[in-house]
PDB file of C-alpha atoms in Angstrom:
ATOM      1  CA  MET A 194      13.548 -38.449 119.875  1.00  0.00           C
ATOM      2  CA  ASP A 195      15.273 -41.604 118.629  1.00  0.00           C
ATOM      3  CA  ARG A 196      13.899 -43.985 121.233  1.00  0.00           C
ATOM      4  CA  ILE A 197      16.002 -46.952 120.083  1.00  0.00           C
ATOM      5  CA  ALA A 198      19.264 -44.994 120.400  1.00  0.00           C
ATOM      6  CA  LEU A 199      18.186 -43.555 123.755  1.00  0.00           C
ATOM      7  CA  ARG A 200      17.275 -47.028 125.026  1.00  0.00           C
ATOM      8  CA  THR A 201      20.734 -48.315 124.069  1.00  0.00           C
ATOM      9  CA  GLN A 202      22.355 -45.340 125.803  1.00  0.00           C
ATOM     10  CA  LEU A 203      20.195 -45.808 128.913  1.00  0.00           C
ATOM     11  CA  GLN A 204      20.802 -49.554 129.136  1.00  0.00           C
ATOM     12  CA  SER A 205      24.554 -49.006 128.820  1.00  0.00           C
ATOM     13  CA  GLY A 206      24.390 -46.482 131.656  1.00  0.00           C
ATOM     14  CA  LEU A 207      22.345 -48.826 133.841  1.00  0.00           C
ATOM     15  CA  ASN A 208      24.926 -51.566 133.296  1.00  0.00           C
ATOM     16  CA  GLN A 209      27.733 -49.222 134.341  1.00  0.00           C
ATOM     17  CA  ILE A 210      26.050 -48.328 137.629  1.00  0.00           C
ATOM     18  CA  ALA A 211      25.012 -51.969 138.166  1.00  0.00           C
ATOM     19  CA  LEU A 212      21.310 -51.139 138.297  1.00  0.00           C
ATOM     20  CA  ASP A 213      19.205 -54.096 137.197  1.00  0.00           C
ATOM     21  CA  LEU A 214      15.765 -52.926 136.062  1.00  0.00           C
ATOM     22  CA  SER A 215      12.910 -54.676 134.298  1.00  0.00           C
ATOM     23  CA  GLU A 216      11.951 -53.924 130.694  1.00  0.00           C
ATOM     24  CA  GLU A 217       8.857 -52.171 132.039  1.00  0.00           C
ATOM     25  CA  GLN A 218      10.971 -49.924 134.272  1.00  0.00           C
ATOM     26  CA  VAL A 219      13.307 -49.041 131.411  1.00  0.00           C
ATOM     27  CA  ASP A 220      10.260 -48.221 129.254  1.00  0.00           C
ATOM     28  CA  LYS A 221       8.898 -45.951 131.996  1.00  0.00           C
ATOM     29  CA  LEU A 222      12.212 -44.119 132.298  1.00  0.00           C
ATOM     30  CA  LEU A 223      12.159 -43.487 128.550  1.00  0.00           C
ATOM     31  CA  ASP A 224       8.507 -42.425 128.750  1.00  0.00           C
ATOM     32  CA  TYR A 225       9.447 -39.961 131.482  1.00  0.00           C
ATOM     33  CA  LEU A 226      12.302 -38.597 129.369  1.00  0.00           C
ATOM     34  CA  ALA A 227       9.888 -38.141 126.451  1.00  0.00           C
ATOM     35  CA  LEU A 228       7.438 -36.271 128.692  1.00  0.00           C
ATOM     36  CA  LEU A 229      10.200 -34.058 130.059  1.00  0.00           C
ATOM     37  CA  HIS A 230      11.361 -33.253 126.517  1.00  0.00           C
ATOM     38  CA  LYS A 231       7.814 -32.547 125.286  1.00  0.00           C
ATOM     39  CA  TRP A 232       6.676 -30.364 128.190  1.00  0.00           C
ATOM     40  CA  ASN A 233       9.985 -28.544 128.356  1.00  0.00           C
ATOM     41  CA  LYS A 234       9.186 -26.774 125.084  1.00  0.00           C
ATOM     42  CA  VAL A 235       6.347 -24.897 126.770  1.00  0.00           C
ATOM     43  CA  TYR A 236       7.085 -25.057 130.506  1.00  0.00           C
ATOM     44  CA  ASN A 237      10.884 -24.505 130.513  1.00  0.00           C
ATOM     45  CA  LEU A 238      11.486 -27.294 133.024  1.00  0.00           C
ATOM     46  CA  THR A 239      15.203 -27.437 132.215  1.00  0.00           C
ATOM     47  CA  ALA A 240      17.725 -25.460 130.195  1.00  0.00           C
ATOM     48  CA  ILE A 241      18.848 -28.695 128.527  1.00  0.00           C
ATOM     49  CA  ARG A 242      16.996 -29.300 125.253  1.00  0.00           C
ATOM     50  CA  ASP A 243      18.704 -32.299 123.681  1.00  0.00           C
ATOM     51  CA  PRO A 244      17.229 -35.670 124.784  1.00  0.00           C
ATOM     52  CA  ARG A 245      20.605 -37.431 124.790  1.00  0.00           C
ATOM     53  CA  GLU A 246      22.041 -34.720 127.031  1.00  0.00           C
ATOM     54  CA  MET A 247      18.916 -34.878 129.226  1.00  0.00           C
ATOM     55  CA  LEU A 248      19.432 -38.618 129.572  1.00  0.00           C
ATOM     56  CA  VAL A 249      22.956 -38.145 130.956  1.00  0.00           C
ATOM     57  CA  LYS A 250      22.656 -34.930 132.973  1.00  0.00           C
ATOM     58  CA  HIS A 251      19.196 -35.596 134.420  1.00  0.00           C
ATOM     59  CA  LEU A 252      18.224 -39.268 134.151  1.00  0.00           C
ATOM     60  CA  LEU A 253      21.539 -41.051 134.701  1.00  0.00           C
ATOM     61  CA  ASP A 254      22.604 -38.375 137.195  1.00  0.00           C
ATOM     62  CA  SER A 255      19.501 -39.254 139.248  1.00  0.00           C
ATOM     63  CA  LEU A 256      19.758 -43.002 138.700  1.00  0.00           C
ATOM     64  CA  ALA A 257      23.319 -43.014 140.064  1.00  0.00           C
ATOM     65  CA  VAL A 258      21.929 -42.459 143.588  1.00  0.00           C
ATOM     66  CA  VAL A 259      19.304 -45.231 143.398  1.00  0.00           C
ATOM     67  CA  PRO A 260      21.498 -48.080 144.755  1.00  0.00           C
ATOM     68  CA  HIS A 261      22.451 -45.990 147.800  1.00  0.00           C
ATOM     69  CA  ILE A 262      19.140 -44.583 149.054  1.00  0.00           C
ATOM     70  CA  SER A 263      17.572 -46.882 151.630  1.00  0.00           C
ATOM     71  CA  SER A 264      14.660 -44.756 152.893  1.00  0.00           C
ATOM     72  CA  ASP A 265      11.218 -46.326 152.331  1.00  0.00           C
ATOM     73  CA  ARG A 266       9.179 -43.148 152.815  1.00  0.00           C
ATOM     74  CA  LEU A 267      10.907 -40.353 150.952  1.00  0.00           C
ATOM     75  CA  ILE A 268      10.226 -36.765 149.901  1.00  0.00           C
ATOM     76  CA  ASP A 269      12.078 -35.009 147.076  1.00  0.00           C
ATOM     77  CA  VAL A 270      12.122 -31.307 147.980  1.00  0.00           C
ATOM     78  CA  GLY A 271      12.543 -28.714 145.240  1.00  0.00           C
ATOM     79  CA  THR A 272      12.034 -31.542 142.770  1.00  0.00           C
ATOM     80  CA  GLY A 273      11.593 -29.274 139.735  1.00  0.00           C
ATOM     81  CA  GLY A 274      10.801 -31.567 136.826  1.00  0.00           C
ATOM     82  CA  GLY A 275      10.831 -34.614 139.115  1.00  0.00           C
ATOM     83  CA  LEU A 276      14.527 -35.228 139.655  1.00  0.00           C
ATOM     84  CA  PRO A 277      15.571 -37.431 141.313  1.00  0.00           C
ATOM     85  CA  GLY A 278      12.105 -38.322 142.658  1.00  0.00           C
ATOM     86  CA  ILE A 279      10.483 -39.750 139.522  1.00  0.00           C
ATOM     87  CA  PRO A 280      13.426 -42.016 138.577  1.00  0.00           C
ATOM     88  CA  LEU A 281      13.495 -43.201 142.205  1.00  0.00           C
ATOM     89  CA  ALA A 282       9.749 -43.891 142.122  1.00  0.00           C
ATOM     90  CA  ILE A 283      10.119 -45.883 138.900  1.00  0.00           C
ATOM     91  CA  CYS A 284      12.981 -47.921 140.346  1.00  0.00           C
ATOM     92  CA  TYR A 285      11.215 -48.444 143.706  1.00  0.00           C
ATOM     93  CA  PRO A 286       7.513 -48.733 142.794  1.00  0.00           C
ATOM     94  CA  ASP A 287       6.521 -50.023 146.250  1.00  0.00           C
ATOM     95  CA  ARG A 288       8.067 -47.133 148.177  1.00  0.00           C
ATOM     96  CA  LYS A 289       6.297 -43.910 149.130  1.00  0.00           C
ATOM     97  CA  ILE A 290       8.134 -41.184 147.208  1.00  0.00           C
ATOM     98  CA  ASP A 291       6.559 -37.718 147.195  1.00  0.00           C
ATOM     99  CA  LEU A 292       7.480 -34.717 145.047  1.00  0.00           C
ATOM    100  CA  LEU A 293       7.389 -31.175 146.433  1.00  0.00           C
ATOM    101  CA  ASP A 294       7.864 -27.933 144.516  1.00  0.00           C
ATOM    102  CA  SER A 295       6.501 -24.404 144.850  1.00  0.00           C
ATOM    103  CA  ASN A 296       6.457 -23.730 141.081  1.00  0.00           C
ATOM    104  CA  SER A 297       2.946 -24.285 139.708  1.00  0.00           C
ATOM    105  CA  LYS A 298       4.085 -25.020 136.134  1.00  0.00           C
ATOM    106  CA  LYS A 299       6.417 -27.706 137.375  1.00  0.00           C
ATOM    107  CA  THR A 300       3.821 -29.317 139.627  1.00  0.00           C
ATOM    108  CA  ARG A 301       1.314 -29.372 136.740  1.00  0.00           C
ATOM    109  CA  PHE A 302       3.886 -31.314 134.751  1.00  0.00           C
ATOM    110  CA  LEU A 303       4.531 -33.632 137.713  1.00  0.00           C
ATOM    111  CA  ILE A 304       0.814 -34.400 138.093  1.00  0.00           C
ATOM    112  CA  GLN A 305       0.647 -35.346 134.411  1.00  0.00           C
ATOM    113  CA  ALA A 306       3.816 -37.452 134.632  1.00  0.00           C
ATOM    114  CA  LYS A 307       2.556 -39.236 137.765  1.00  0.00           C
ATOM    115  CA  ALA A 308      -0.678 -40.159 135.955  1.00  0.00           C
ATOM    116  CA  GLU A 309       0.950 -41.277 132.702  1.00  0.00           C
ATOM    117  CA  LEU A 310       3.674 -43.291 134.447  1.00  0.00           C
ATOM    118  CA  GLY A 311       1.301 -44.907 136.957  1.00  0.00           C
ATOM    119  CA  LEU A 312       3.206 -43.793 140.054  1.00  0.00           C
ATOM    120  CA  ILE A 313       0.494 -44.796 142.504  1.00  0.00           C
ATOM    121  CA  HIS A 314       2.578 -44.307 145.675  1.00  0.00           C
ATOM    122  CA  THR A 315       3.693 -40.796 144.720  1.00  0.00           C
ATOM    123  CA  GLU A 316       1.987 -37.566 145.764  1.00  0.00           C
ATOM    124  CA  VAL A 317       2.689 -34.224 144.081  1.00  0.00           C
ATOM    125  CA  LEU A 318       2.787 -31.334 146.565  1.00  0.00           C
ATOM    126  CA  HIS A 319       2.522 -27.758 145.326  1.00  0.00           C
ATOM    127  CA  GLN A 320       3.832 -25.951 148.403  1.00  0.00           C
ATOM    128  CA  ARG A 321       6.761 -24.090 149.836  1.00  0.00           C
ATOM    129  CA  VAL A 322       8.888 -26.538 151.761  1.00  0.00           C
ATOM    130  CA  GLU A 323       8.792 -24.528 155.004  1.00  0.00           C
ATOM    131  CA  GLU A 324       4.975 -24.465 154.929  1.00  0.00           C
ATOM    132  CA  TYR A 325       4.392 -28.171 154.303  1.00  0.00           C
ATOM    133  CA  GLN A 326       3.322 -30.057 157.422  1.00  0.00           C
ATOM    134  CA  PRO A 327       3.009 -33.782 156.640  1.00  0.00           C
ATOM    135  CA  SER A 328       0.630 -35.904 158.710  1.00  0.00           C
ATOM    136  CA  THR A 329       3.327 -38.599 158.833  1.00  0.00           C
ATOM    137  CA  LEU A 330       7.011 -37.715 158.896  1.00  0.00           C
ATOM    138  CA  TYR A 331       9.393 -39.114 156.290  1.00  0.00           C
ATOM    139  CA  ASP A 332      12.222 -41.637 156.597  1.00  0.00           C
ATOM    140  CA  GLY A 333      14.261 -39.625 154.120  1.00  0.00           C
ATOM    141  CA  VAL A 334      14.565 -36.210 152.486  1.00  0.00           C
ATOM    142  CA  VAL A 335      16.355 -36.057 149.140  1.00  0.00           C
ATOM    143  CA  SER A 336      17.299 -33.081 146.981  1.00  0.00           C
ATOM    144  CA  ARG A 337      19.580 -32.120 144.135  1.00  0.00           C
ATOM    145  CA  ALA A 338      18.424 -28.495 144.129  1.00  0.00           C
ATOM    146  CA  PHE A 339      19.477 -26.898 147.418  1.00  0.00           C
ATOM    147  CA  ALA A 340      22.485 -24.603 147.206  1.00  0.00           C
ATOM    148  CA  SER A 341      23.922 -25.711 150.537  1.00  0.00           C
ATOM    149  CA  MET A 342      23.560 -28.452 153.125  1.00  0.00           C
ATOM    150  CA  GLN A 343      22.842 -25.804 155.752  1.00  0.00           C
ATOM    151  CA  ASP A 344      19.847 -24.542 153.779  1.00  0.00           C
ATOM    152  CA  MET A 345      18.572 -28.052 153.127  1.00  0.00           C
ATOM    153  CA  LEU A 346      18.792 -29.031 156.799  1.00  0.00           C
ATOM    154  CA  HIS A 347      17.278 -25.757 157.983  1.00  0.00           C
ATOM    155  CA  TRP A 348      14.263 -25.852 155.642  1.00  0.00           C
ATOM    156  CA  THR A 349      13.475 -29.584 155.851  1.00  0.00           C
ATOM    157  CA  GLU A 350      14.213 -30.690 159.420  1.00  0.00           C
ATOM    158  CA  HIS A 351      10.493 -30.597 160.299  1.00  0.00           C
ATOM    159  CA  LEU A 352       9.756 -33.211 157.586  1.00  0.00           C
ATOM    160  CA  LEU A 353      12.114 -35.885 158.906  1.00  0.00           C
ATOM    161  CA  LYS A 354      11.667 -38.586 161.555  1.00  0.00           C
ATOM    162  CA  SER A 355      14.176 -38.639 164.389  1.00  0.00           C
ATOM    163  CA  ASP A 356      15.910 -41.692 162.888  1.00  0.00           C
ATOM    164  CA  GLY A 357      15.571 -40.543 159.273  1.00  0.00           C
ATOM    165  CA  HIS A 358      18.231 -39.455 156.787  1.00  0.00           C
ATOM    166  CA  TRP A 359      18.940 -36.551 154.509  1.00  0.00           C
ATOM    167  CA  TRP A 360      20.296 -37.420 151.064  1.00  0.00           C
ATOM    168  CA  ALA A 361      21.932 -34.440 149.338  1.00  0.00           C
ATOM    169  CA  MET A 362      23.122 -34.745 145.745  1.00  0.00           C
ATOM    170  CA  LYS A 363      26.131 -32.517 145.161  1.00  0.00           C
ATOM    171  CA  ALA A 364      28.830 -31.661 142.653  1.00  0.00           C
ATOM    172  CA  GLN A 365      32.219 -32.087 144.311  1.00  0.00           C
ATOM    173  CA  LYS A 366      33.237 -28.669 143.037  1.00  0.00           C
ATOM    174  CA  GLU A 367      30.579 -27.285 145.426  1.00  0.00           C
ATOM    175  CA  PHE A 368      32.978 -27.560 148.346  1.00  0.00           C
ATOM    176  CA  GLU A 369      31.303 -27.101 151.697  1.00  0.00           C
ATOM    177  CA  ASP A 370      32.458 -27.101 155.281  1.00  0.00           C
ATOM    178  CA  TYR A 371      30.265 -29.749 156.927  1.00  0.00           C
ATOM    179  CA  SER A 372      31.707 -29.092 160.407  1.00  0.00           C
ATOM    180  CA  ASN A 373      29.317 -26.260 161.289  1.00  0.00           C
ATOM    181  CA  LEU A 374      25.935 -27.652 160.320  1.00  0.00           C
ATOM    182  CA  PRO A 375      22.867 -26.355 162.188  1.00  0.00           C
ATOM    183  CA  GLY A 376      21.480 -28.298 165.132  1.00  0.00           C
ATOM    184  CA  LEU A 377      22.533 -31.776 166.148  1.00  0.00           C
ATOM    185  CA  VAL A 378      23.337 -33.161 162.709  1.00  0.00           C
ATOM    186  CA  LYS A 379      26.034 -35.619 161.703  1.00  0.00           C
ATOM    187  CA  ILE A 380      27.394 -36.569 158.306  1.00  0.00           C
ATOM    188  CA  ASP A 381      27.091 -40.357 158.062  1.00  0.00           C
ATOM    189  CA  GLU A 382      28.706 -40.875 154.692  1.00  0.00           C
ATOM    190  CA  ILE A 383      29.935 -39.067 151.595  1.00  0.00           C
ATOM    191  CA  ILE A 384      29.466 -41.359 148.606  1.00  0.00           C
ATOM    192  CA  ASP A 385      31.365 -40.834 145.356  1.00  0.00           C
ATOM    193  CA  LEU A 386      29.046 -41.302 142.380  1.00  0.00           C
ATOM    194  CA  GLN A 387      29.972 -42.313 138.868  1.00  0.00           C
ATOM    195  CA  VAL A 388      27.512 -40.943 136.305  1.00  0.00           C
ATOM    196  CA  PRO A 389      27.961 -42.701 132.943  1.00  0.00           C
ATOM    197  CA  GLY A 390      28.742 -40.249 130.156  1.00  0.00           C
ATOM    198  CA  LEU A 391      29.227 -37.302 132.516  1.00  0.00           C
ATOM    199  CA  ASP A 392      32.694 -35.774 132.667  1.00  0.00           C
ATOM    200  CA  ALA A 393      32.151 -34.267 136.098  1.00  0.00           C
ATOM    201  CA  GLN A 394      32.277 -35.401 139.698  1.00  0.00           C
ATOM    202  CA  ARG A 395      29.180 -36.076 141.761  1.00  0.00           C
ATOM    203  CA  ILE A 396      28.690 -37.040 145.404  1.00  0.00           C
ATOM    204  CA  LEU A 397      25.796 -38.078 147.617  1.00  0.00           C
ATOM    205  CA  VAL A 398      25.937 -36.798 151.191  1.00  0.00           C
ATOM    206  CA  LYS A 399      24.051 -38.885 153.765  1.00  0.00           C
ATOM    207  CA  ALA A 400      23.252 -37.075 157.014  1.00  0.00           C
ATOM    208  CA  SER A 401      21.151 -37.814 160.089  1.00  0.00           C
ATOM    209  CA  LYS A 402      20.011 -36.273 163.358  1.00  0.00           C
ATOM    210  CA  GLU A 403      22.275 -36.861 166.331  1.00  0.00           C
ATOM    211  CA  THR A 404      20.621 -39.025 168.964  1.00  0.00           C
ATOM    212  CA  ASP A 405      21.328 -38.929 172.673  1.00  0.00           C
ATOM    213  CA  SER A 406      23.460 -41.838 173.812  1.00  0.00           C
TER     214      SER A 406
END
């Protein structure tokens, strides 16, 4: 990995999405990318092998949602190699951001990454999402892995506080009908994302539980 070239590419991307991070945070993002690249050779965390492509399709893709997510206590379900949870935890070091995945290889990587990156407010959870019963419910549930909003809402509703929010990262080509979502759920906002260096559309869907008026 050419860390100098990757740093230039990352900083350019951060400027384009107007995300102002410290030198330490930028270093941690690059450290995370290096870990992902290293462990991927053995653990097959992602089909993408090239670090520059990883930076765009994984790191910047995740960082594009950072300015929009307001939840202080957040769980990333089906996090895989830690996306978007680890970039969020680096950008918001004082927030509680947990990582849940049922794949043991991926959670072993996440435990190592958490330790090396010093993510003290992050817990790695090796469980199936439907079986996880948190002692304290979350303000937000985020995912870029669920195939549909219906599945995400169905499998994660028990994790979310009554006034919490779902944050679903989507490709716009994944057209969905949001008018028939399960339970009393409303779509609060559909945010268009611009991912630097990515010639594809991305959106962030913000949803919440309907409350009685």
